Amino acid sequence: EVQMVESGGGLVQPGGSLRLSCAASGFTVRSNYMSWVRQAPGKGLEWVSLLNSDGTTEYADSVKGRFIISGDNSKNTLWLQMNSLRAEDSAVYYCARDQVSVTYPVYGGPTYYHYMDVWGKGTTVTVSS
Amino acid sequence: EIVLTQSPGTLSLSPGERATLSCRASQRISSSYLAWYQQTPGQAPRLLIYGASSRATGIPDRFSGSGSGTDFTLTINRLEPEDSAVYYCQQYGNSPRYTFGQGTKLEIK
């Protein structure tokens, strides 16, 4: 069964650090695109960071320079190192698998699809003094 | 940055009715990069539709997606009580890589 389980959330003071983990089963983390998405209490979804299968990383402007995404082949785990945390980083953090698929129509070039097809249940981060 | 605007904010319908949810992009986007998700309280989002109109695995055919360019629609036929949820559209772009709409809350009376 394909699934992911996040952990590492908790209460941390402003300016502190936390490392989230996302343990995957049924597929290989480093062979896929993987994202972190967060949801502040009562708010909508916000994409945070992406790790491509070639190791390229991308970040939302709101976390750039403070968060680091990485993947571990031996543990089949996705990580999110969060530094210099702020109150506005308080949220449920979800890891999600980015599915990248392609179709080849009879005419024209290939069509690429990007979407998040598998999600973990989330881990809660609270930044407060 | 492409902004996705969903409407209405809240939709209240009865079982058996049809729900029509809108997602409008601030710029033209590729249909293959538009997805819809369902989120029930306390749960993670669940993929419903990708590529604007393709149903994800296990999603009933009561759910359908359509649209192109800047206007996209999620239609839910024959509403059931378990369809009560918040629905989000999402697009894959350049910077930021993904953006979500603000969500539409669907209430089944």
PDB file of C-alpha atoms in Angstrom:
ATOM      1  CA  GLU A   1       0.000   0.000   0.000  1.00  0.00           C
ATOM      2  CA  VAL A   2       1.242   3.459  -0.892  1.00  0.00           C
ATOM      3  CA  GLN A   3       1.250   5.728   2.150  1.00  0.00           C
ATOM      4  CA  MET A   4       3.185   8.404   3.989  1.00  0.00           C
ATOM      5  CA  VAL A   5       3.364   9.182   7.696  1.00  0.00           C
ATOM      6  CA  GLU A   6       4.582  12.545   8.973  1.00  0.00           C
ATOM      7  CA  SER A   7       6.116  13.151  12.378  1.00  0.00           C
ATOM      8  CA  GLY A   8       8.250  15.686  14.187  1.00  0.00           C
ATOM      9  CA  GLY A   9       5.697  18.394  14.800  1.00  0.00           C
ATOM     10  CA  GLY A  10       5.284  20.094  18.152  1.00  0.00           C
ATOM     11  CA  LEU A  11       5.474  23.322  20.104  1.00  0.00           C
ATOM     12  CA  VAL A  12       8.510  25.510  19.482  1.00  0.00           C
ATOM     13  CA  GLN A  13       9.398  29.050  20.446  1.00  0.00           C
ATOM     14  CA  PRO A  14       9.761  31.809  17.842  1.00  0.00           C
ATOM     15  CA  GLY A  15      13.225  31.684  16.341  1.00  0.00           C
ATOM     16  CA  GLY A  16      13.558  27.997  17.078  1.00  0.00           C
ATOM     17  CA  SER A  17      14.020  25.004  14.791  1.00  0.00           C
ATOM     18  CA  LEU A  18      12.161  21.810  14.068  1.00  0.00           C
ATOM     19  CA  ARG A  19      12.692  18.924  11.663  1.00  0.00           C
ATOM     20  CA  LEU A  20       9.712  17.190  10.147  1.00  0.00           C
ATOM     21  CA  SER A  21       9.918  13.744   8.648  1.00  0.00           C
ATOM     22  CA  CYS A  22       7.682  11.911   6.215  1.00  0.00           C
ATOM     23  CA  ALA A  23       8.188   8.155   6.085  1.00  0.00           C
ATOM     24  CA  ALA A  24       6.992   6.613   2.854  1.00  0.00           C
ATOM     25  CA  SER A  25       6.033   3.064   2.015  1.00  0.00           C
ATOM     26  CA  GLY A  26       4.974   1.437  -1.229  1.00  0.00           C
ATOM     27  CA  PHE A  27       7.137   3.713  -3.340  1.00  0.00           C
ATOM     28  CA  THR A  28      10.594   5.333  -3.328  1.00  0.00           C
ATOM     29  CA  VAL A  29      10.802   8.941  -2.158  1.00  0.00           C
ATOM     30  CA  ARG A  30      13.908   9.875  -4.126  1.00  0.00           C
ATOM     31  CA  SER A  31      12.469   8.486  -7.362  1.00  0.00           C
ATOM     32  CA  ASN A  32       9.499  10.833  -7.170  1.00  0.00           C
ATOM     33  CA  TYR A  33       8.778  14.518  -6.885  1.00  0.00           C
ATOM     34  CA  MET A  34       7.741  15.248  -3.299  1.00  0.00           C
ATOM     35  CA  SER A  35       6.180  18.319  -1.704  1.00  0.00           C
ATOM     36  CA  TRP A  36       5.373  19.796   1.671  1.00  0.00           C
ATOM     37  CA  VAL A  37       2.058  21.624   1.930  1.00  0.00           C
ATOM     38  CA  ARG A  38       0.826  23.406   5.038  1.00  0.00           C
ATOM     39  CA  GLN A  39      -2.493  24.584   6.380  1.00  0.00           C
ATOM     40  CA  ALA A  40      -2.741  27.221   9.087  1.00  0.00           C
ATOM     41  CA  PRO A  41      -5.643  26.810  11.530  1.00  0.00           C
ATOM     42  CA  GLY A  42      -8.916  27.561   9.758  1.00  0.00           C
ATOM     43  CA  LYS A  43      -7.118  28.525   6.555  1.00  0.00           C
ATOM     44  CA  GLY A  44      -6.525  27.082   3.113  1.00  0.00           C
ATOM     45  CA  LEU A  45      -3.687  25.058   1.665  1.00  0.00           C
ATOM     46  CA  GLU A  46      -0.284  26.573   0.984  1.00  0.00           C
ATOM     47  CA  TRP A  47       2.503  24.859  -0.949  1.00  0.00           C
ATOM     48  CA  VAL A  48       5.802  25.097   0.957  1.00  0.00           C
ATOM     49  CA  SER A  49       8.541  23.181  -0.812  1.00  0.00           C
ATOM     50  CA  LEU A  50       9.313  20.654  -3.553  1.00  0.00           C
ATOM     51  CA  LEU A  51      12.071  18.082  -4.008  1.00  0.00           C
ATOM     52  CA  ASN A  52      12.508  16.854  -7.562  1.00  0.00           C
ATOM     53  CA  SER A  53      13.647  13.371  -8.393  1.00  0.00           C
ATOM     54  CA  ASP A  54      16.921  14.843  -9.646  1.00  0.00           C
ATOM     55  CA  GLY A  55      17.521  16.521  -6.285  1.00  0.00           C
ATOM     56  CA  THR A  56      16.464  20.029  -7.281  1.00  0.00           C
ATOM     57  CA  THR A  57      14.694  21.918  -4.497  1.00  0.00           C
ATOM     58  CA  GLU A  58      12.151  24.733  -4.664  1.00  0.00           C
ATOM     59  CA  TYR A  59      10.567  26.868  -1.974  1.00  0.00           C
ATOM     60  CA  ALA A  60       7.723  29.275  -1.431  1.00  0.00           C
ATOM     61  CA  ASP A  61       8.947  32.825  -0.910  1.00  0.00           C
ATOM     62  CA  SER A  62       7.534  32.744   2.632  1.00  0.00           C
ATOM     63  CA  VAL A  63      10.022  30.053   3.717  1.00  0.00           C
ATOM     64  CA  LYS A  64      12.954  30.574   1.358  1.00  0.00           C
ATOM     65  CA  GLY A  65      16.221  30.808   3.250  1.00  0.00           C
ATOM     66  CA  ARG A  66      14.701  29.308   6.420  1.00  0.00           C
ATOM     67  CA  PHE A  67      13.460  25.847   5.405  1.00  0.00           C
ATOM     68  CA  ILE A  68      15.411  23.024   3.781  1.00  0.00           C
ATOM     69  CA  ILE A  69      13.826  20.026   2.069  1.00  0.00           C
ATOM     70  CA  SER A  70      15.743  16.800   1.604  1.00  0.00           C
ATOM     71  CA  GLY A  71      15.249  13.102   1.027  1.00  0.00           C
ATOM     72  CA  ASP A  72      16.911  10.018   2.461  1.00  0.00           C
ATOM     73  CA  ASN A  73      17.124   6.894   0.324  1.00  0.00           C
ATOM     74  CA  SER A  74      18.188   4.581   3.133  1.00  0.00           C
ATOM     75  CA  LYS A  75      15.183   5.474   5.262  1.00  0.00           C
ATOM     76  CA  ASN A  76      12.865   6.260   2.340  1.00  0.00           C
ATOM     77  CA  THR A  77      11.991   9.463   4.147  1.00  0.00           C
ATOM     78  CA  LEU A  78      11.367  13.072   3.195  1.00  0.00           C
ATOM     79  CA  TRP A  79      12.570  15.757   5.593  1.00  0.00           C
ATOM     80  CA  LEU A  80      11.793  19.394   6.184  1.00  0.00           C
ATOM     81  CA  GLN A  81      14.277  21.290   8.315  1.00  0.00           C
ATOM     82  CA  MET A  82      12.582  24.438   9.582  1.00  0.00           C
ATOM     83  CA  ASN A  83      14.734  27.202  11.065  1.00  0.00           C
ATOM     84  CA  SER A  84      14.032  30.699  12.356  1.00  0.00           C
ATOM     85  CA  LEU A  85      10.429  29.746  12.934  1.00  0.00           C
ATOM     86  CA  ARG A  86       7.759  32.418  13.176  1.00  0.00           C
ATOM     87  CA  ALA A  87       4.242  32.440  14.556  1.00  0.00           C
ATOM     88  CA  GLU A  88       2.896  32.460  11.009  1.00  0.00           C
ATOM     89  CA  ASP A  89       4.575  29.097  10.352  1.00  0.00           C
ATOM     90  CA  SER A  90       2.096  27.466  12.738  1.00  0.00           C
ATOM     91  CA  ALA A  91       0.137  24.967  10.705  1.00  0.00           C
ATOM     92  CA  VAL A  92      -0.537  21.356   9.919  1.00  0.00           C
ATOM     93  CA  TYR A  93       2.217  20.210   7.586  1.00  0.00           C
ATOM     94  CA  TYR A  94       1.417  17.564   4.995  1.00  0.00           C
ATOM     95  CA  CYS A  95       3.824  15.713   2.769  1.00  0.00           C
ATOM     96  CA  ALA A  96       2.489  14.790  -0.636  1.00  0.00           C
ATOM     97  CA  ARG A  97       3.727  12.829  -3.609  1.00  0.00           C
ATOM     98  CA  ASP A  98       3.834  14.877  -6.784  1.00  0.00           C
ATOM     99  CA  GLN A  99       2.705  12.648  -9.580  1.00  0.00           C
ATOM    100  CA  VAL A 100       4.224  13.565 -12.907  1.00  0.00           C
ATOM    101  CA  SER A 101       2.698  11.777 -15.866  1.00  0.00           C
ATOM    102  CA  VAL A 102       2.830  12.246 -19.610  1.00  0.00           C
ATOM    103  CA  THR A 103       0.630  11.399 -22.568  1.00  0.00           C
ATOM    104  CA  TYR A 104       1.561  11.395 -26.239  1.00  0.00           C
ATOM    105  CA  PRO A 105      -1.330  12.583 -28.408  1.00  0.00           C
ATOM    106  CA  VAL A 106      -1.420  11.606 -32.055  1.00  0.00           C
ATOM    107  CA  TYR A 107      -0.778  15.207 -33.015  1.00  0.00           C
ATOM    108  CA  GLY A 108       1.439  17.664 -31.210  1.00  0.00           C
ATOM    109  CA  GLY A 109       4.002  17.230 -28.506  1.00  0.00           C
ATOM    110  CA  PRO A 110       3.757  15.359 -25.193  1.00  0.00           C
ATOM    111  CA  THR A 111       1.366  16.602 -22.518  1.00  0.00           C
ATOM    112  CA  TYR A 112       2.685  16.659 -18.964  1.00  0.00           C
ATOM    113  CA  TYR A 113       0.487  16.395 -15.884  1.00  0.00           C
ATOM    114  CA  HIS A 114       1.410  17.467 -12.348  1.00  0.00           C
ATOM    115  CA  TYR A 115      -0.741  16.771  -9.318  1.00  0.00           C
ATOM    116  CA  MET A 116      -0.473  15.487  -5.735  1.00  0.00           C
ATOM    117  CA  ASP A 117      -1.898  11.993  -5.665  1.00  0.00           C
ATOM    118  CA  VAL A 118      -0.903  10.722  -2.220  1.00  0.00           C
ATOM    119  CA  TRP A 119      -0.975  12.691   1.019  1.00  0.00           C
ATOM    120  CA  GLY A 120       0.082  11.958   4.565  1.00  0.00           C
ATOM    121  CA  LYS A 121      -2.222  12.710   7.494  1.00  0.00           C
ATOM    122  CA  GLY A 122      -0.138  15.671   8.594  1.00  0.00           C
ATOM    123  CA  THR A 123       1.800  16.805  11.639  1.00  0.00           C
ATOM    124  CA  THR A 124       1.043  19.946  13.633  1.00  0.00           C
ATOM    125  CA  VAL A 125       3.597  22.684  14.226  1.00  0.00           C
ATOM    126  CA  THR A 126       2.863  25.423  16.744  1.00  0.00           C
ATOM    127  CA  VAL A 127       5.225  28.364  17.066  1.00  0.00           C
ATOM    128  CA  SER A 128       4.530  30.256  20.257  1.00  0.00           C
ATOM    129  CA  SER A 129       6.274  31.592  23.336  1.00  0.00           C
TER     130      SER A 129
ATOM    131  CA  GLU B   1       2.223  34.706  -9.678  1.00  0.00           C
ATOM    132  CA  ILE B   2      -0.977  33.083 -10.874  1.00  0.00           C
ATOM    133  CA  VAL B   3      -3.889  33.543  -8.481  1.00  0.00           C
ATOM    134  CA  LEU B   4      -6.763  31.067  -8.376  1.00  0.00           C
ATOM    135  CA  THR B   5     -10.112  32.441  -7.246  1.00  0.00           C
ATOM    136  CA  GLN B   6     -12.832  29.989  -6.288  1.00  0.00           C
ATOM    137  CA  SER B   7     -16.525  30.708  -6.117  1.00  0.00           C
ATOM    138  CA  PRO B   8     -18.807  30.567  -4.364  1.00  0.00           C
ATOM    139  CA  GLY B   9     -17.190  30.672  -0.953  1.00  0.00           C
ATOM    140  CA  THR B  10     -19.914  28.492   0.500  1.00  0.00           C
ATOM    141  CA  LEU B  11     -22.524  26.362  -1.217  1.00  0.00           C
ATOM    142  CA  SER B  12     -25.476  24.819   0.583  1.00  0.00           C
ATOM    143  CA  LEU B  13     -27.433  22.159  -1.291  1.00  0.00           C
ATOM    144  CA  SER B  14     -29.652  19.169  -0.639  1.00  0.00           C
ATOM    145  CA  PRO B  15     -28.910  15.499  -1.253  1.00  0.00           C
ATOM    146  CA  GLY B  16     -29.538  14.530  -4.856  1.00  0.00           C
ATOM    147  CA  GLU B  17     -28.858  18.021  -6.208  1.00  0.00           C
ATOM    148  CA  ARG B  18     -25.960  19.094  -8.406  1.00  0.00           C
ATOM    149  CA  ALA B  19     -23.086  21.267  -7.207  1.00  0.00           C
ATOM    150  CA  THR B  20     -21.125  23.494  -9.559  1.00  0.00           C
ATOM    151  CA  LEU B  21     -17.862  24.911  -8.227  1.00  0.00           C
ATOM    152  CA  SER B  22     -15.816  27.461 -10.114  1.00  0.00           C
ATOM    153  CA  CYS B  23     -12.074  28.130 -10.227  1.00  0.00           C
ATOM    154  CA  ARG B  24     -10.829  31.140 -12.149  1.00  0.00           C
ATOM    155  CA  ALA B  25      -7.136  31.763 -12.857  1.00  0.00           C
ATOM    156  CA  SER B  26      -5.627  35.244 -13.122  1.00  0.00           C
ATOM    157  CA  GLN B  27      -3.755  34.108 -16.245  1.00  0.00           C
ATOM    158  CA  ARG B  28      -4.244  31.372 -18.773  1.00  0.00           C
ATOM    159  CA  ILE B  29      -2.997  28.006 -17.496  1.00  0.00           C
ATOM    160  CA  SER B  30      -2.523  24.641 -19.088  1.00  0.00           C
ATOM    161  CA  SER B  31      -5.432  22.302 -18.434  1.00  0.00           C
ATOM    162  CA  SER B  32      -2.994  19.506 -17.701  1.00  0.00           C
ATOM    163  CA  TYR B  33      -1.757  21.471 -14.684  1.00  0.00           C
ATOM    164  CA  LEU B  34      -5.157  21.979 -13.019  1.00  0.00           C
ATOM    165  CA  ALA B  35      -6.302  19.659 -10.228  1.00  0.00           C
ATOM    166  CA  TRP B  36      -9.137  19.501  -7.706  1.00  0.00           C
ATOM    167  CA  TYR B  37      -8.984  18.202  -4.125  1.00  0.00           C
ATOM    168  CA  GLN B  38     -11.549  17.390  -1.458  1.00  0.00           C
ATOM    169  CA  GLN B  39     -10.852  17.943   2.231  1.00  0.00           C
ATOM    170  CA  THR B  40     -13.165  16.836   4.988  1.00  0.00           C
ATOM    171  CA  PRO B  41     -12.693  18.165   8.553  1.00  0.00           C
ATOM    172  CA  GLY B  42      -9.590  16.840  10.254  1.00  0.00           C
ATOM    173  CA  GLN B  43      -8.469  14.942   7.182  1.00  0.00           C
ATOM    174  CA  ALA B  44      -5.791  15.384   4.565  1.00  0.00           C
ATOM    175  CA  PRO B  45      -6.784  16.578   1.103  1.00  0.00           C
ATOM    176  CA  ARG B  46      -7.770  13.879  -1.384  1.00  0.00           C
ATOM    177  CA  LEU B  47      -7.142  14.122  -5.111  1.00  0.00           C
ATOM    178  CA  LEU B  48     -10.367  14.142  -7.116  1.00  0.00           C
ATOM    179  CA  ILE B  49      -9.514  15.443 -10.576  1.00  0.00           C
ATOM    180  CA  TYR B  50      -6.252  16.021 -12.440  1.00  0.00           C
ATOM    181  CA  GLY B  51      -5.606  17.437 -15.866  1.00  0.00           C
ATOM    182  CA  ALA B  52      -8.808  19.489 -15.401  1.00  0.00           C
ATOM    183  CA  SER B  53     -11.063  16.569 -16.317  1.00  0.00           C
ATOM    184  CA  SER B  54      -9.491  13.187 -15.449  1.00  0.00           C
ATOM    185  CA  ARG B  55     -10.855  11.447 -12.379  1.00  0.00           C
ATOM    186  CA  ALA B  56      -8.342  10.064  -9.911  1.00  0.00           C
ATOM    187  CA  THR B  57      -8.378   6.397  -9.027  1.00  0.00           C
ATOM    188  CA  GLY B  58     -11.419   5.396  -7.005  1.00  0.00           C
ATOM    189  CA  ILE B  59     -13.318   8.648  -7.501  1.00  0.00           C
ATOM    190  CA  PRO B  60     -16.989   8.074  -8.388  1.00  0.00           C
ATOM    191  CA  ASP B  61     -18.234   9.287 -11.749  1.00  0.00           C
ATOM    192  CA  ARG B  62     -20.555  11.718  -9.954  1.00  0.00           C
ATOM    193  CA  PHE B  63     -17.486  13.958  -9.874  1.00  0.00           C
ATOM    194  CA  SER B  64     -16.439  15.614 -13.115  1.00  0.00           C
ATOM    195  CA  GLY B  65     -14.143  18.447 -14.108  1.00  0.00           C
ATOM    196  CA  SER B  66     -14.141  20.711 -17.121  1.00  0.00           C
ATOM    197  CA  GLY B  67     -12.746  23.961 -18.419  1.00  0.00           C
ATOM    198  CA  SER B  68      -9.747  25.483 -20.104  1.00  0.00           C
ATOM    199  CA  GLY B  69      -7.749  28.674 -20.276  1.00  0.00           C
ATOM    200  CA  THR B  70      -8.710  30.620 -17.158  1.00  0.00           C
ATOM    201  CA  ASP B  71     -12.067  29.069 -16.206  1.00  0.00           C
ATOM    202  CA  PHE B  72     -12.460  25.641 -14.685  1.00  0.00           C
ATOM    203  CA  THR B  73     -15.404  23.868 -13.094  1.00  0.00           C
ATOM    204  CA  LEU B  74     -15.898  20.962 -10.722  1.00  0.00           C
ATOM    205  CA  THR B  75     -19.352  19.413 -10.959  1.00  0.00           C
ATOM    206  CA  ILE B  76     -20.733  16.976  -8.419  1.00  0.00           C
ATOM    207  CA  ASN B  77     -23.936  15.199  -9.440  1.00  0.00           C
ATOM    208  CA  ARG B  78     -26.438  13.466  -7.166  1.00  0.00           C
ATOM    209  CA  LEU B  79     -25.016  14.951  -3.990  1.00  0.00           C
ATOM    210  CA  GLU B  80     -24.592  12.678  -1.005  1.00  0.00           C
ATOM    211  CA  PRO B  81     -24.130  13.687   2.656  1.00  0.00           C
ATOM    212  CA  GLU B  82     -20.485  12.546   2.583  1.00  0.00           C
ATOM    213  CA  ASP B  83     -19.741  15.125  -0.118  1.00  0.00           C
ATOM    214  CA  SER B  84     -19.767  17.795   2.596  1.00  0.00           C
ATOM    215  CA  ALA B  85     -16.231  19.144   2.463  1.00  0.00           C
ATOM    216  CA  VAL B  86     -14.018  21.985   1.335  1.00  0.00           C
ATOM    217  CA  TYR B  87     -12.931  21.737  -2.283  1.00  0.00           C
ATOM    218  CA  TYR B  88      -9.706  23.268  -3.565  1.00  0.00           C
ATOM    219  CA  CYS B  89      -8.421  23.823  -7.048  1.00  0.00           C
ATOM    220  CA  GLN B  90      -4.670  23.810  -7.614  1.00  0.00           C
ATOM    221  CA  GLN B  91      -2.369  24.730 -10.435  1.00  0.00           C
ATOM    222  CA  TYR B  92       1.214  23.770 -11.211  1.00  0.00           C
ATOM    223  CA  GLY B  93       3.182  26.717 -12.474  1.00  0.00           C
ATOM    224  CA  ASN B  94       6.503  28.476 -12.351  1.00  0.00           C
ATOM    225  CA  SER B  95       6.865  30.608  -9.244  1.00  0.00           C
ATOM    226  CA  PRO B  96       5.554  29.509  -6.885  1.00  0.00           C
ATOM    227  CA  ARG B  97       5.530  25.991  -8.200  1.00  0.00           C
ATOM    228  CA  TYR B  98       2.017  25.232  -6.910  1.00  0.00           C
ATOM    229  CA  THR B  99      -0.827  27.538  -5.961  1.00  0.00           C
ATOM    230  CA  PHE B 100      -4.198  26.692  -4.466  1.00  0.00           C
ATOM    231  CA  GLY B 101      -7.504  28.466  -4.603  1.00  0.00           C
ATOM    232  CA  GLN B 102      -8.950  29.635  -1.293  1.00  0.00           C
ATOM    233  CA  GLY B 103     -11.496  26.804  -1.289  1.00  0.00           C
ATOM    234  CA  THR B 104     -15.245  26.354  -1.591  1.00  0.00           C
ATOM    235  CA  LYS B 105     -17.121  24.914   1.358  1.00  0.00           C
ATOM    236  CA  LEU B 106     -19.912  22.590   0.310  1.00  0.00           C
ATOM    237  CA  GLU B 107     -22.637  21.925   2.833  1.00  0.00           C
ATOM    238  CA  ILE B 108     -25.218  19.213   2.307  1.00  0.00           C
ATOM    239  CA  LYS B 109     -28.392  20.189   4.104  1.00  0.00           C
TER     240      LYS B 109
END
